[in-house]
Structures are given as C-alpha cells and as structure tokens.
C-alpha cells in the first residue's frame, strides 16, 4: 500500500472515531456550578463578566462548548 493511500485510510479511521460534542443542558450546567459550590454571582467575578451575562450563558443551551469545559474544570469551593 502506498504512503498516500495509507494516509487516507488512517484519516478515515480517525474521522470515524470523532464524536460529536453534546452540549450540557442548562439544568445540568447550573447543577454542575452548584455541585462545585459556586453561585452565578461568584462565577461572574471569576470570569470577569456581569451577573446578567453569566445567567444568559447558563440559560443558553447553544452556548459555546468552552463554557461547559470551564464549568467542569472549576475548583470546588469548600464551605
């Protein structure tokens, strides 16, 4: 098998393994924030944005996926 065809074969395999990113539902997003001990007001301070913007992000089921990643990576607040 030539290098060219082997490369195409490998690319095809890789494409089949790529999974679609499923966005976190607004309820799940909010629950993850709460589970880690955060409140939207504290998150607004940490992310340097208004409380209103944080609430918009939470409610948006079509938010950019990097917000989902950011919430999952939040440090837990111990009370």
Coordinates of N, CA and C in Angstrom, one line a residue:
X1 N 0.9 -1.2 0.0 CA 0.0 0.0 0.0 C 0.9 1.2 0.0
X2 N 0.6 2.2 -0.9 CA 1.4 3.4 -1.0 C 1.2 4.3 0.2
X3 N 2.1 5.1 0.4 CA 2.0 6.1 1.6 C 0.8 6.9 1.5
X4 N 0.4 7.4 0.2 CA -0.7 8.2 0.0 C -2.0 7.5 0.4
X5 N -2.2 6.3 0.0 CA -3.4 5.5 0.3 C -3.5 5.1 1.8
X6 N -2.3 4.8 2.4 CA -2.3 4.5 3.8 C -2.7 5.7 4.6
X7 N -2.3 6.9 4.2 CA -2.6 8.2 4.9 C -4.1 8.4 4.8
X8 N -4.7 8.2 3.7 CA -6.2 8.3 3.5 C -6.9 7.3 4.4
X9 N -6.4 6.1 4.4 CA -7.0 5.1 5.2 C -7.0 5.5 6.7
X10 N -5.8 6.0 7.2 CA -5.7 6.4 8.6 C -6.6 7.6 8.9
X11 N -6.7 8.5 8.0 CA -7.6 9.7 8.2 C -9.0 9.2 8.3
X12 N -9.4 8.3 7.5 CA -10.8 7.8 7.5 C -11.1 7.1 8.9
X13 N -10.1 6.4 9.4 CA -10.3 5.7 10.7 C -10.5 6.8 11.8
X14 N -9.6 7.8 11.7 CA -9.7 8.9 12.7 C -11.0 9.6 12.6
X15 N -11.5 9.9 11.4 CA -12.8 10.6 11.3 C -13.9 9.8 11.9
X16 N -13.9 8.5 11.8 CA -14.9 7.6 12.4 C -14.9 7.7 13.9
X17 N -13.8 7.9 14.5 CA -13.7 7.9 15.9 C -14.0 9.3 16.6
X18 N -14.2 10.3 15.8 CA -14.5 11.6 16.3 C -16.0 11.6 16.7
X19 N -16.2 12.0 18.0 CA -17.6 12.0 18.5 C -18.1 13.5 18.5
X20 N -19.4 13.6 18.3 CA -20.0 14.9 18.3 C -20.0 15.4 19.7
X21 N -19.7 16.7 19.9 CA -19.8 17.3 21.2 C -21.3 17.6 21.5
X22 N -21.7 17.0 22.6 CA -23.1 17.2 23.1 C -23.1 18.3 24.1
X23 N -23.8 19.4 23.9 CA -23.8 20.5 24.9 C -24.5 20.1 26.1
X24 N -24.0 20.7 27.2 CA -24.7 20.4 28.5 C -26.0 21.2 28.5
X25 N -27.1 20.5 29.0 CA -28.4 21.2 29.1 C -28.3 22.3 30.2
X26 N -29.1 23.4 30.0 CA -29.0 24.4 31.0 C -29.1 24.0 32.5
X27 N -30.0 23.0 32.7 CA -30.2 22.5 34.0 C -29.0 21.8 34.5
X28 N -28.3 21.0 33.7 CA -27.1 20.3 34.0 C -26.0 21.3 34.3
X29 N -25.9 22.3 33.5 CA -24.9 23.3 33.6 C -25.0 24.0 35.0
X30 N -26.2 24.4 35.3 CA -26.5 25.1 36.6 C -26.2 24.1 37.7
X31 N -26.6 22.8 37.6 CA -26.3 21.9 38.7 C -24.8 21.6 38.9
X32 N -24.0 21.7 37.8 CA -22.6 21.5 37.9 C -22.0 22.7 38.7
X33 N -22.4 23.9 38.4 CA -21.9 25.0 39.1 C -22.2 24.9 40.6
X34 N -23.5 24.5 40.9 CA -23.9 24.4 42.3 C -23.1 23.2 43.0
X35 N -22.9 22.1 42.3 CA -22.2 21.0 42.8 C -20.8 21.3 43.3
X36 N -20.2 22.2 42.5 CA -18.8 22.6 42.9 C -18.8 23.7 43.9
X37 N -20.0 24.2 44.4 CA -20.0 25.1 45.5 C -20.0 26.6 45.0
X38 N -20.3 26.8 43.7 CA -20.3 28.1 43.1 C -21.7 28.7 43.0
X39 N -21.8 30.0 42.9 CA -23.0 30.7 42.6 C -22.8 31.6 41.4
X40 N -23.8 31.9 40.6 CA -23.5 32.7 39.5 C -22.9 34.0 39.8
X41 N -23.1 34.6 40.9 CA -22.5 35.9 41.3 C -21.0 35.7 41.5
X42 N -20.6 34.6 42.1 CA -19.1 34.4 42.3 C -18.5 34.1 40.9
X43 N -19.2 33.3 40.1 CA -18.7 33.0 38.8 C -18.5 34.2 37.9
X44 N -19.4 35.2 38.1 CA -19.3 36.5 37.3 C -18.0 37.2 37.7
X45 N -17.6 37.2 39.0 CA -16.4 37.8 39.4 C -15.2 37.0 38.9
X46 N -15.2 35.7 39.0 CA -14.1 34.9 38.5 C -13.9 35.0 37.0
X47 N -15.0 35.1 36.2 CA -14.9 35.2 34.8 C -14.9 36.6 34.3
X48 N -14.9 37.6 35.2 CA -14.8 39.0 34.9 C -15.9 39.4 33.9
X49 N -17.2 39.1 34.2 CA -18.3 39.5 33.4 C -19.5 39.8 34.3
X50 N -20.5 40.4 33.8 CA -21.7 40.7 34.6 C -22.4 39.5 35.1
X51 N -23.2 39.7 36.2 CA -24.1 38.6 36.6 C -25.1 38.2 35.5
X52 N -25.6 39.3 34.9 CA -26.6 39.1 33.8 C -26.0 38.2 32.7
X53 N -24.7 38.5 32.3 CA -24.1 37.7 31.3 C -24.0 36.2 31.7
X54 N -23.6 36.0 33.0 CA -23.4 34.6 33.5 C -24.8 33.9 33.4
X55 N -25.8 34.6 33.8 CA -27.2 34.0 33.8 C -27.6 33.7 32.3
X56 N -27.2 34.5 31.4 CA -27.5 34.3 30.0 C -26.8 33.0 29.5
X57 N -25.5 32.9 29.9 CA -24.7 31.7 29.5 C -25.3 30.5 30.0
X58 N -25.7 30.5 31.3 CA -26.3 29.3 32.0 C -27.6 28.9 31.2
X59 N -28.4 29.9 30.8 CA -29.7 29.6 30.2 C -29.6 29.2 28.7
X60 N -28.5 29.5 28.1 CA -28.3 29.2 26.7 C -27.9 27.8 26.4
X61 N -28.8 27.0 25.9 CA -28.5 25.6 25.6 C -27.5 25.4 24.4
X62 N -27.3 26.5 23.6 CA -26.5 26.5 22.5 C -25.2 27.3 22.7
X63 N -24.8 27.4 24.0 CA -23.6 28.2 24.4 C -22.4 27.6 23.8
X64 N -21.3 28.3 23.6 CA -20.0 27.7 23.1 C -19.6 26.7 24.1
X65 N -19.0 25.6 23.6 CA -18.6 24.4 24.4 C -17.5 24.8 25.4
X66 N -16.7 25.8 25.2 CA -15.7 26.1 26.1 C -16.3 26.5 27.5
X67 N -17.5 27.0 27.5 CA -18.1 27.3 28.8 C -18.4 26.0 29.6
X68 N -18.8 25.0 28.9 CA -19.0 23.7 29.5 C -17.7 23.2 30.1
X69 N -16.6 23.3 29.3 CA -15.3 22.8 29.8 C -14.9 23.7 31.0
X70 N -15.2 25.0 31.0 CA -14.8 25.8 32.1 C -15.5 25.5 33.4
X71 N -16.8 25.2 33.3 CA -17.5 24.8 34.5 C -17.1 23.5 35.1
X72 N -16.8 22.5 34.2 CA -16.3 21.2 34.7 C -15.0 21.3 35.3
X73 N -14.2 22.3 34.9 CA -12.8 22.5 35.5 C -12.8 23.4 36.7
X74 N -13.9 24.0 37.1 CA -13.9 24.9 38.2 C -13.4 24.2 39.5
X75 N -12.6 24.8 40.3 CA -12.2 24.2 41.6 C -13.4 24.2 42.5
X76 N -13.5 23.2 43.3 CA -14.6 23.1 44.3 C -14.4 24.1 45.4
X77 N -15.5 24.7 45.8 CA -15.4 25.6 47.0 C -15.9 24.8 48.2
X78 N -15.1 24.7 49.2 CA -15.4 24.0 50.4 C -16.0 25.0 51.4
X79 N -17.1 24.7 51.9 CA -17.7 25.6 52.9 C -17.7 25.1 54.3

